[in-house]
PDB file of C-alpha atoms in Angstrom:
ATOM      1  CA  MET A   1     120.608 -38.344  34.078  1.00  0.00           C
ATOM      2  CA  ALA A   2     119.548 -40.526  31.354  1.00  0.00           C
ATOM      3  CA  LYS A   3     121.008 -39.709  28.102  1.00  0.00           C
ATOM      4  CA  ILE A   4     118.283 -38.467  25.896  1.00  0.00           C
ATOM      5  CA  ALA A   5     119.332 -39.107  22.457  1.00  0.00           C
ATOM      6  CA  LYS A   6     118.269 -36.490  20.103  1.00  0.00           C
ATOM      7  CA  LYS A   7     115.889 -38.027  17.746  1.00  0.00           C
ATOM      8  CA  SER A   8     117.399 -37.605  14.401  1.00  0.00           C
ATOM      9  CA  LYS A   9     114.939 -36.101  12.050  1.00  0.00           C
ATOM     10  CA  PRO A  10     114.403 -38.360   9.081  1.00  0.00           C
ATOM     11  CA  GLU A  11     115.349 -36.472   6.014  1.00  0.00           C
ATOM     12  CA  THR A  12     112.765 -36.578   3.315  1.00  0.00           C
ATOM     13  CA  ILE A  13     114.291 -36.926  -0.074  1.00  0.00           C
ATOM     14  CA  ILE A  14     112.555 -37.561  -3.317  1.00  0.00           C
ATOM     15  CA  PRO A  15     114.894 -39.495  -5.529  1.00  0.00           C
ATOM     16  CA  THR A  16     115.278 -37.578  -8.723  1.00  0.00           C
ATOM     17  CA  ALA A  17     117.631 -39.930 -10.486  1.00  0.00           C
ATOM     18  CA  SER A  18     114.826 -41.884 -12.066  1.00  0.00           C
ATOM     19  CA  MET A  19     112.911 -38.781 -13.042  1.00  0.00           C
ATOM     20  CA  SER A  20     114.431 -38.785 -16.507  1.00  0.00           C
ATOM     21  CA  ASP A  21     113.538 -42.444 -16.866  1.00  0.00           C
ATOM     22  CA  ILE A  22     109.935 -41.594 -16.310  1.00  0.00           C
ATOM     23  CA  ALA A  23     110.118 -38.684 -18.698  1.00  0.00           C
ATOM     24  CA  PHE A  24     111.620 -40.841 -21.413  1.00  0.00           C
ATOM     25  CA  LEU A  25     109.134 -43.589 -20.777  1.00  0.00           C
ATOM     26  CA  LEU A  26     106.273 -41.159 -21.252  1.00  0.00           C
ATOM     27  CA  LEU A  27     107.911 -39.678 -24.332  1.00  0.00           C
ATOM     28  CA  ILE A  28     108.404 -43.080 -25.916  1.00  0.00           C
ATOM     29  CA  PHE A  29     104.910 -44.193 -24.980  1.00  0.00           C
ATOM     30  CA  PHE A  30     103.349 -41.220 -26.727  1.00  0.00           C
ATOM     31  CA  MET A  31     105.677 -41.513 -29.690  1.00  0.00           C
ATOM     32  CA  VAL A  32     104.663 -45.109 -30.212  1.00  0.00           C
ATOM     33  CA  SER A  33     100.976 -44.708 -29.570  1.00  0.00           C
ATOM     34  CA  THR A  34     100.393 -41.555 -31.610  1.00  0.00           C
ATOM     35  CA  VAL A  35      98.745 -42.234 -34.913  1.00  0.00           C
ATOM     36  CA  PHE A  36      98.723 -39.469 -37.438  1.00  0.00           C
ATOM     37  CA  VAL A  37      95.800 -39.215 -39.736  1.00  0.00           C
ATOM     38  CA  GLN A  38      97.138 -40.518 -42.939  1.00  0.00           C
ATOM     39  CA  GLU A  39      95.714 -41.677 -46.190  1.00  0.00           C
ATOM     40  CA  VAL A  40      96.306 -45.346 -46.664  1.00  0.00           C
ATOM     41  CA  GLY A  41      95.862 -45.334 -50.391  1.00  0.00           C
ATOM     42  CA  LEU A  42      96.864 -48.198 -52.586  1.00  0.00           C
ATOM     43  CA  ARG A  43     100.124 -49.985 -52.971  1.00  0.00           C
ATOM     44  CA  VAL A  44     101.911 -48.386 -55.889  1.00  0.00           C
ATOM     45  CA  THR A  45     105.413 -48.177 -57.262  1.00  0.00           C
ATOM     46  CA  LEU A  46     105.872 -44.707 -58.596  1.00  0.00           C
ATOM     47  CA  PRO A  47     107.653 -44.119 -61.877  1.00  0.00           C
ATOM     48  CA  GLU A  48     110.903 -42.201 -61.942  1.00  0.00           C
ATOM     49  CA  ALA A  49     111.507 -38.817 -63.498  1.00  0.00           C
ATOM     50  CA  ARG A  50     114.147 -36.108 -63.419  1.00  0.00           C
ATOM     51  CA  ASN A  51     112.352 -32.829 -63.922  1.00  0.00           C
ATOM     52  CA  ILE A  52     110.023 -33.054 -60.999  1.00  0.00           C
ATOM     53  CA  GLU A  53     108.687 -30.194 -58.989  1.00  0.00           C
ATOM     54  CA  LYS A  54     107.076 -30.017 -55.619  1.00  0.00           C
ATOM     55  CA  VAL A  55     103.347 -30.260 -55.379  1.00  0.00           C
ATOM     56  CA  PRO A  56     101.817 -28.026 -52.746  1.00  0.00           C
ATOM     57  CA  ARG A  57     100.363 -30.330 -50.126  1.00  0.00           C
ATOM     58  CA  ARG A  58      97.620 -28.007 -49.039  1.00  0.00           C
ATOM     59  CA  ASN A  59      95.436 -28.054 -52.065  1.00  0.00           C
ATOM     60  CA  SER A  60      96.129 -31.332 -53.684  1.00  0.00           C
ATOM     61  CA  THR A  61      93.950 -34.374 -53.976  1.00  0.00           C
ATOM     62  CA  THR A  62      95.790 -37.609 -54.310  1.00  0.00           C
ATOM     63  CA  ILE A  63      94.381 -40.089 -56.760  1.00  0.00           C
ATOM     64  CA  TYR A  64      95.808 -43.546 -56.314  1.00  0.00           C
ATOM     65  CA  VAL A  65      95.722 -45.871 -59.275  1.00  0.00           C
ATOM     66  CA  ASP A  66      97.267 -49.260 -58.838  1.00  0.00           C
ATOM     67  CA  ARG A  67      98.392 -51.693 -61.484  1.00  0.00           C
ATOM     68  CA  ASN A  68      95.122 -53.591 -61.419  1.00  0.00           C
ATOM     69  CA  GLY A  69      93.207 -50.461 -62.285  1.00  0.00           C
ATOM     70  CA  ASN A  70      91.760 -49.755 -58.846  1.00  0.00           C
ATOM     71  CA  ILE A  71      91.247 -46.071 -58.219  1.00  0.00           C
ATOM     72  CA  SER A  72      91.226 -44.615 -54.726  1.00  0.00           C
ATOM     73  CA  ILE A  73      90.451 -41.057 -53.731  1.00  0.00           C
ATOM     74  CA  ASP A  74      90.419 -40.187 -50.019  1.00  0.00           C
ATOM     75  CA  ASP A  75      90.553 -43.890 -49.258  1.00  0.00           C
ATOM     76  CA  PHE A  76      87.380 -44.593 -51.149  1.00  0.00           C
ATOM     77  CA  LEU A  77      87.537 -46.955 -54.047  1.00  0.00           C
ATOM     78  CA  VAL A  78      85.860 -45.285 -56.977  1.00  0.00           C
ATOM     79  CA  ASP A  79      85.262 -46.314 -60.529  1.00  0.00           C
ATOM     80  CA  ILE A  80      86.096 -44.235 -63.550  1.00  0.00           C
ATOM     81  CA  PRO A  81      82.690 -42.575 -64.137  1.00  0.00           C
ATOM     82  CA  THR A  82      82.549 -41.482 -60.478  1.00  0.00           C
ATOM     83  CA  VAL A  83      85.825 -39.596 -60.655  1.00  0.00           C
ATOM     84  CA  GLN A  84      84.132 -36.641 -62.271  1.00  0.00           C
ATOM     85  CA  ASP A  85      81.585 -36.223 -59.455  1.00  0.00           C
ATOM     86  CA  VAL A  86      84.233 -36.555 -56.796  1.00  0.00           C
ATOM     87  CA  MET A  87      86.450 -33.983 -58.439  1.00  0.00           C
ATOM     88  CA  VAL A  88      83.583 -31.571 -58.992  1.00  0.00           C
ATOM     89  CA  ARG A  89      82.916 -31.723 -55.265  1.00  0.00           C
ATOM     90  CA  LYS A  90      86.589 -31.212 -54.521  1.00  0.00           C
ATOM     91  CA  LEU A  91      86.729 -28.198 -56.797  1.00  0.00           C
ATOM     92  CA  TYR A  92      83.686 -26.774 -55.103  1.00  0.00           C
ATOM     93  CA  ASP A  93      85.576 -26.868 -51.813  1.00  0.00           C
ATOM     94  CA  ASP A  94      88.809 -25.539 -53.210  1.00  0.00           C
ATOM     95  CA  TYR A  95      88.989 -23.946 -56.596  1.00  0.00           C
ATOM     96  CA  ASN A  96      92.715 -24.519 -56.973  1.00  0.00           C
ATOM     97  CA  THR A  97      92.750 -28.219 -56.309  1.00  0.00           C
ATOM     98  CA  ILE A  98      95.547 -30.088 -57.976  1.00  0.00           C
ATOM     99  CA  ALA A  99      94.874 -33.688 -58.837  1.00  0.00           C
ATOM    100  CA  ALA A 100      98.035 -35.526 -57.906  1.00  0.00           C
ATOM    101  CA  PHE A 101      98.275 -38.939 -59.454  1.00  0.00           C
ATOM    102  CA  ARG A 102      99.964 -41.718 -57.620  1.00  0.00           C
ATOM    103  CA  THR A 103      99.862 -44.258 -60.328  1.00  0.00           C
ATOM    104  CA  ASP A 104     101.740 -47.509 -60.425  1.00  0.00           C
ATOM    105  CA  ARG A 105     104.380 -47.492 -63.108  1.00  0.00           C
ATOM    106  CA  ASN A 106     102.942 -50.578 -64.776  1.00  0.00           C
ATOM    107  CA  THR A 107      99.375 -49.372 -65.043  1.00  0.00           C
ATOM    108  CA  ASP A 108      97.850 -49.432 -68.482  1.00  0.00           C
ATOM    109  CA  TYR A 109      97.743 -45.947 -69.896  1.00  0.00           C
ATOM    110  CA  GLY A 110      94.148 -46.394 -71.027  1.00  0.00           C
ATOM    111  CA  ILE A 111      92.884 -46.090 -67.450  1.00  0.00           C
ATOM    112  CA  MET A 112      94.879 -42.906 -67.019  1.00  0.00           C
ATOM    113  CA  ALA A 113      93.489 -41.512 -70.253  1.00  0.00           C
ATOM    114  CA  ASP A 114      89.952 -42.204 -69.051  1.00  0.00           C
ATOM    115  CA  ILE A 115      90.601 -40.558 -65.682  1.00  0.00           C
ATOM    116  CA  LEU A 116      92.206 -37.553 -67.355  1.00  0.00           C
ATOM    117  CA  ASN A 117      89.109 -37.208 -69.515  1.00  0.00           C
ATOM    118  CA  GLN A 118      86.979 -37.325 -66.388  1.00  0.00           C
ATOM    119  CA  LEU A 119      89.111 -34.597 -64.839  1.00  0.00           C
ATOM    120  CA  ARG A 120      88.672 -32.439 -67.892  1.00  0.00           C
ATOM    121  CA  GLU A 121      84.927 -32.920 -67.709  1.00  0.00           C
ATOM    122  CA  ALA A 122      85.047 -31.905 -64.054  1.00  0.00           C
ATOM    123  CA  ASN A 123      87.167 -28.896 -65.001  1.00  0.00           C
ATOM    124  CA  ALA A 124      89.971 -30.073 -62.730  1.00  0.00           C
ATOM    125  CA  LEU A 125      92.677 -29.035 -65.101  1.00  0.00           C
ATOM    126  CA  ARG A 126      95.699 -28.902 -62.893  1.00  0.00           C
ATOM    127  CA  VAL A 127      97.219 -32.301 -62.584  1.00  0.00           C
ATOM    128  CA  SER A 128     100.482 -33.676 -61.403  1.00  0.00           C
ATOM    129  CA  PHE A 129     101.991 -37.067 -62.005  1.00  0.00           C
ATOM    130  CA  GLU A 130     103.849 -37.972 -58.896  1.00  0.00           C
ATOM    131  CA  SER A 131     107.144 -39.669 -59.418  1.00  0.00           C
ATOM    132  CA  ARG A 132     110.335 -40.374 -57.622  1.00  0.00           C
ATOM    133  CA  GLN A 133     113.514 -38.481 -58.308  1.00  0.00           C
ATOM    134  CA  ARG A 134     115.685 -40.368 -60.725  1.00  0.00           C
ATOM    135  CA  ARG A 135     119.358 -40.202 -59.881  1.00  0.00           C
TER     136      ARG A 135
ATOM    137  CA  MET B   1     137.895 -62.203  14.234  1.00  0.00           C
ATOM    138  CA  ASN B   2     137.628 -59.394  11.975  1.00  0.00           C
ATOM    139  CA  PHE B   3     134.539 -57.401  12.623  1.00  0.00           C
ATOM    140  CA  ARG B   4     135.540 -54.412  10.761  1.00  0.00           C
ATOM    141  CA  LYS B   5     132.692 -52.964   8.914  1.00  0.00           C
ATOM    142  CA  ARG B   6     133.048 -53.572   5.282  1.00  0.00           C
ATOM    143  CA  LYS B   7     132.999 -50.385   3.363  1.00  0.00           C
ATOM    144  CA  ARG B   8     129.944 -50.306   1.210  1.00  0.00           C
ATOM    145  CA  LYS B   9     130.506 -49.352  -2.351  1.00  0.00           C
ATOM    146  CA  THR B  10     128.270 -46.567  -3.429  1.00  0.00           C
ATOM    147  CA  SER B  11     126.431 -47.513  -6.521  1.00  0.00           C
ATOM    148  CA  GLY B  12     125.834 -44.716  -8.964  1.00  0.00           C
ATOM    149  CA  ILE B  13     124.794 -44.455 -12.520  1.00  0.00           C
ATOM    150  CA  PRO B  14     126.996 -42.036 -14.387  1.00  0.00           C
ATOM    151  CA  THR B  15     124.721 -39.352 -15.703  1.00  0.00           C
ATOM    152  CA  ALA B  16     127.314 -37.292 -17.497  1.00  0.00           C
ATOM    153  CA  SER B  17     126.864 -39.174 -20.722  1.00  0.00           C
ATOM    154  CA  MET B  18     123.106 -39.135 -20.489  1.00  0.00           C
ATOM    155  CA  SER B  19     122.874 -36.024 -22.617  1.00  0.00           C
ATOM    156  CA  ASP B  20     125.119 -37.636 -25.206  1.00  0.00           C
ATOM    157  CA  VAL B  21     122.708 -40.490 -25.494  1.00  0.00           C
ATOM    158  CA  ALA B  22     119.754 -38.157 -25.698  1.00  0.00           C
ATOM    159  CA  PHE B  23     121.378 -36.096 -28.426  1.00  0.00           C
ATOM    160  CA  LEU B  24     122.377 -39.189 -30.306  1.00  0.00           C
ATOM    161  CA  LEU B  25     118.786 -40.362 -30.306  1.00  0.00           C
ATOM    162  CA  LEU B  26     117.581 -36.920 -31.293  1.00  0.00           C
ATOM    163  CA  ILE B  27     119.988 -36.706 -34.216  1.00  0.00           C
ATOM    164  CA  PHE B  28     119.183 -40.248 -35.269  1.00  0.00           C
ATOM    165  CA  PHE B  29     115.499 -39.486 -35.510  1.00  0.00           C
ATOM    166  CA  LEU B  30     116.134 -36.122 -37.130  1.00  0.00           C
ATOM    167  CA  THR B  31     118.081 -37.726 -39.938  1.00  0.00           C
ATOM    168  CA  THR B  32     115.917 -40.768 -40.445  1.00  0.00           C
ATOM    169  CA  THR B  33     112.534 -39.070 -40.386  1.00  0.00           C
ATOM    170  CA  LYS B  34     111.291 -38.738 -43.916  1.00  0.00           C
ATOM    171  CA  PHE B  35     108.437 -36.436 -44.542  1.00  0.00           C
ATOM    172  CA  ASP B  36     106.053 -37.413 -47.203  1.00  0.00           C
ATOM    173  CA  ILE B  37     106.845 -34.796 -49.842  1.00  0.00           C
ATOM    174  CA  LYS B  38     104.737 -34.817 -52.905  1.00  0.00           C
ATOM    175  CA  GLN B  39     106.629 -34.172 -56.053  1.00  0.00           C
ATOM    176  CA  GLY B  40     105.850 -34.872 -59.604  1.00  0.00           C
ATOM    177  CA  LEU B  41     105.455 -33.648 -63.132  1.00  0.00           C
ATOM    178  CA  GLY B  42     102.870 -30.923 -63.274  1.00  0.00           C
ATOM    179  CA  LEU B  43     100.632 -30.362 -66.230  1.00  0.00           C
ATOM    180  CA  VAL B  44      97.600 -28.279 -67.070  1.00  0.00           C
ATOM    181  CA  LEU B  45      94.953 -30.035 -69.084  1.00  0.00           C
ATOM    182  CA  PRO B  46      93.046 -28.286 -71.840  1.00  0.00           C
ATOM    183  CA  PRO B  47      89.511 -27.298 -70.870  1.00  0.00           C
ATOM    184  CA  PRO B  48      86.750 -29.634 -72.011  1.00  0.00           C
ATOM    185  CA  ALA B  49      85.527 -29.092 -75.527  1.00  0.00           C
ATOM    186  CA  GLU B  50      82.202 -27.337 -75.292  1.00  0.00           C
ATOM    187  CA  GLU B  51      79.407 -27.871 -77.722  1.00  0.00           C
ATOM    188  CA  GLY B  52      79.321 -25.229 -80.362  1.00  0.00           C
ATOM    189  CA  ALA B  53      82.525 -23.640 -79.143  1.00  0.00           C
ATOM    190  CA  GLU B  54      85.182 -23.072 -81.661  1.00  0.00           C
ATOM    191  CA  ARG B  55      87.919 -25.607 -81.443  1.00  0.00           C
ATOM    192  CA  VAL B  56      91.348 -24.159 -81.207  1.00  0.00           C
ATOM    193  CA  ARG B  57      93.090 -24.803 -84.428  1.00  0.00           C
ATOM    194  CA  VAL B  58      96.774 -25.360 -84.260  1.00  0.00           C
ATOM    195  CA  ASP B  59      98.796 -24.956 -87.343  1.00  0.00           C
ATOM    196  CA  ASP B  60     100.092 -28.294 -88.528  1.00  0.00           C
ATOM    197  CA  GLN B  61     103.593 -26.935 -88.581  1.00  0.00           C
ATOM    198  CA  ASN B  62     103.426 -26.181 -84.903  1.00  0.00           C
ATOM    199  CA  ILE B  63     102.635 -29.712 -83.864  1.00  0.00           C
ATOM    200  CA  ALA B  64     105.147 -32.370 -83.029  1.00  0.00           C
ATOM    201  CA  ARG B  65     103.480 -35.725 -82.777  1.00  0.00           C
ATOM    202  CA  VAL B  66     105.025 -38.067 -80.294  1.00  0.00           C
ATOM    203  CA  LEU B  67     103.598 -41.542 -80.295  1.00  0.00           C
ATOM    204  CA  ILE B  68     104.199 -44.197 -77.694  1.00  0.00           C
ATOM    205  CA  ARG B  69     103.442 -47.686 -78.862  1.00  0.00           C
ATOM    206  CA  GLU B  70     102.116 -50.551 -76.833  1.00  0.00           C
ATOM    207  CA  ASP B  71     105.565 -51.956 -76.136  1.00  0.00           C
ATOM    208  CA  GLY B  72     107.014 -48.581 -75.164  1.00  0.00           C
ATOM    209  CA  ARG B  73     108.748 -47.732 -78.400  1.00  0.00           C
ATOM    210  CA  VAL B  74     108.476 -44.064 -79.176  1.00  0.00           C
ATOM    211  CA  ALA B  75     108.032 -42.344 -82.492  1.00  0.00           C
ATOM    212  CA  LEU B  76     108.334 -38.701 -83.392  1.00  0.00           C
ATOM    213  CA  ASP B  77     106.309 -37.783 -86.468  1.00  0.00           C
ATOM    214  CA  GLU B  78     105.987 -41.425 -87.506  1.00  0.00           C
ATOM    215  CA  GLU B  79     109.691 -42.021 -87.163  1.00  0.00           C
ATOM    216  CA  GLU B  80     111.066 -44.397 -84.537  1.00  0.00           C
ATOM    217  CA  ILE B  81     113.418 -42.725 -82.164  1.00  0.00           C
ATOM    218  CA  SER B  82     114.993 -43.376 -78.782  1.00  0.00           C
ATOM    219  CA  TYR B  83     113.958 -41.490 -75.667  1.00  0.00           C
ATOM    220  CA  ILE B  84     117.317 -39.746 -75.482  1.00  0.00           C
ATOM    221  CA  ALA B  85     117.165 -38.727 -79.131  1.00  0.00           C
ATOM    222  CA  LEU B  86     113.599 -37.535 -78.587  1.00  0.00           C
ATOM    223  CA  GLU B  87     114.800 -35.061 -76.003  1.00  0.00           C
ATOM    224  CA  SER B  88     117.471 -33.538 -78.228  1.00  0.00           C
ATOM    225  CA  ARG B  89     115.176 -33.476 -81.264  1.00  0.00           C
ATOM    226  CA  ILE B  90     112.417 -31.737 -79.365  1.00  0.00           C
ATOM    227  CA  ARG B  91     114.908 -29.300 -77.900  1.00  0.00           C
ATOM    228  CA  THR B  92     116.032 -28.174 -81.348  1.00  0.00           C
ATOM    229  CA  MET B  93     112.447 -28.049 -82.553  1.00  0.00           C
ATOM    230  CA  VAL B  94     111.413 -25.874 -79.616  1.00  0.00           C
ATOM    231  CA  ALA B  95     114.407 -23.621 -80.190  1.00  0.00           C
ATOM    232  CA  GLU B  96     113.377 -23.170 -83.808  1.00  0.00           C
ATOM    233  CA  ASN B  97     109.717 -22.733 -83.064  1.00  0.00           C
ATOM    234  CA  PRO B  98     108.736 -21.586 -79.571  1.00  0.00           C
ATOM    235  CA  GLU B  99     105.073 -22.004 -80.472  1.00  0.00           C
ATOM    236  CA  LEU B 100     105.543 -25.727 -80.805  1.00  0.00           C
ATOM    237  CA  VAL B 101     102.837 -27.903 -79.320  1.00  0.00           C
ATOM    238  CA  VAL B 102     103.870 -31.421 -78.536  1.00  0.00           C
ATOM    239  CA  SER B 103     101.111 -33.949 -78.818  1.00  0.00           C
ATOM    240  CA  LEU B 104     101.938 -36.950 -76.721  1.00  0.00           C
ATOM    241  CA  SER B 105      99.804 -39.841 -77.807  1.00  0.00           C
ATOM    242  CA  THR B 106     100.080 -43.018 -75.825  1.00  0.00           C
ATOM    243  CA  HIS B 107      98.648 -46.378 -76.714  1.00  0.00           C
ATOM    244  CA  ARG B 108      95.928 -47.511 -74.324  1.00  0.00           C
ATOM    245  CA  ARG B 109      97.720 -50.684 -73.422  1.00  0.00           C
ATOM    246  CA  SER B 110     101.078 -49.041 -73.033  1.00  0.00           C
ATOM    247  CA  ARG B 111     102.590 -48.834 -69.583  1.00  0.00           C
ATOM    248  CA  TYR B 112     102.216 -45.646 -67.609  1.00  0.00           C
ATOM    249  CA  HIS B 113     105.922 -45.240 -66.961  1.00  0.00           C
ATOM    250  CA  TYR B 114     106.678 -44.981 -70.679  1.00  0.00           C
ATOM    251  CA  MET B 115     104.413 -41.968 -70.791  1.00  0.00           C
ATOM    252  CA  ILE B 116     106.087 -40.476 -67.726  1.00  0.00           C
ATOM    253  CA  GLU B 117     109.502 -41.099 -69.257  1.00  0.00           C
ATOM    254  CA  ALA B 118     108.469 -39.314 -72.449  1.00  0.00           C
ATOM    255  CA  LEU B 119     106.817 -36.481 -70.514  1.00  0.00           C
ATOM    256  CA  ASP B 120     109.968 -36.100 -68.467  1.00  0.00           C
ATOM    257  CA  ARG B 121     112.053 -35.915 -71.646  1.00  0.00           C
ATOM    258  CA  LEU B 122     109.737 -33.325 -73.126  1.00  0.00           C
ATOM    259  CA  ARG B 123     110.000 -31.274 -69.953  1.00  0.00           C
ATOM    260  CA  ALA B 124     113.776 -31.514 -70.076  1.00  0.00           C
ATOM    261  CA  ALA B 125     113.694 -30.372 -73.678  1.00  0.00           C
ATOM    262  CA  GLY B 126     111.842 -27.241 -72.632  1.00  0.00           C
ATOM    263  CA  ALA B 127     108.519 -28.037 -74.241  1.00  0.00           C
ATOM    264  CA  ASP B 128     105.841 -26.236 -72.231  1.00  0.00           C
ATOM    265  CA  ARG B 129     102.889 -26.921 -74.422  1.00  0.00           C
ATOM    266  CA  ILE B 130     102.147 -30.568 -74.128  1.00  0.00           C
ATOM    267  CA  SER B 131      98.876 -32.214 -74.878  1.00  0.00           C
ATOM    268  CA  LEU B 132      98.077 -35.743 -73.857  1.00  0.00           C
ATOM    269  CA  SER B 133      95.986 -38.054 -75.908  1.00  0.00           C
ATOM    270  CA  THR B 134      95.489 -41.699 -76.561  1.00  0.00           C
ATOM    271  CA  ASN B 135      94.470 -43.902 -79.386  1.00  0.00           C
TER     272      ASN B 135
END
């Protein structure tokens, strides 16, 4: 009688060793490709101060002022007389808006004085001068 | 001739240290991630002067006039003073008179960080009532 060899059933195995590689690859891909919505603002070097306090992020409007006197709110370049209108609109949306200044340390104070006047006219009275912690 | 089957070496990637690597990466990113925290010197501006409204009169005795010149020199009541001395002087003045209003007047062409430095000193000295102005 002929020897009938039992056909060996091919075992089906999914290799799981490289599973983590795939997982990491996906993780890294999404980490790299995710872009958070972020205000670009202007390039400023903040002044330093010691007695700083946290500014609540929720209801603050950042006003960028760079050393050349450019003013940016919500990534729109505005000029000094427009600040009032913009802030009035902001206050309409949120009554407790804090105007947080990100002003370059070498900006002329005159620009700041003009903007502060505009804020007063707009009734945006809570302001904050952002600065880095001095050590 | 030697036809012995050569023993094949099993190739394996050690996975025991995989978790170490993962944790290392996790901790690395945990420590290096910097959230964008807003912090700065807060201030509340006086409301805009309305037509016909009575202006708030502050007794001359209750005002300390701090002046910042164009080149950043600071003067308290017309008298040149250093920033450090300003802090201690204001501290004693506030202790003597809690009603004290500090008027911080900055030259228009002065640098912004001089104003922040002075404001920081005033804060450290415990002066709560600060008014900003320019000349």
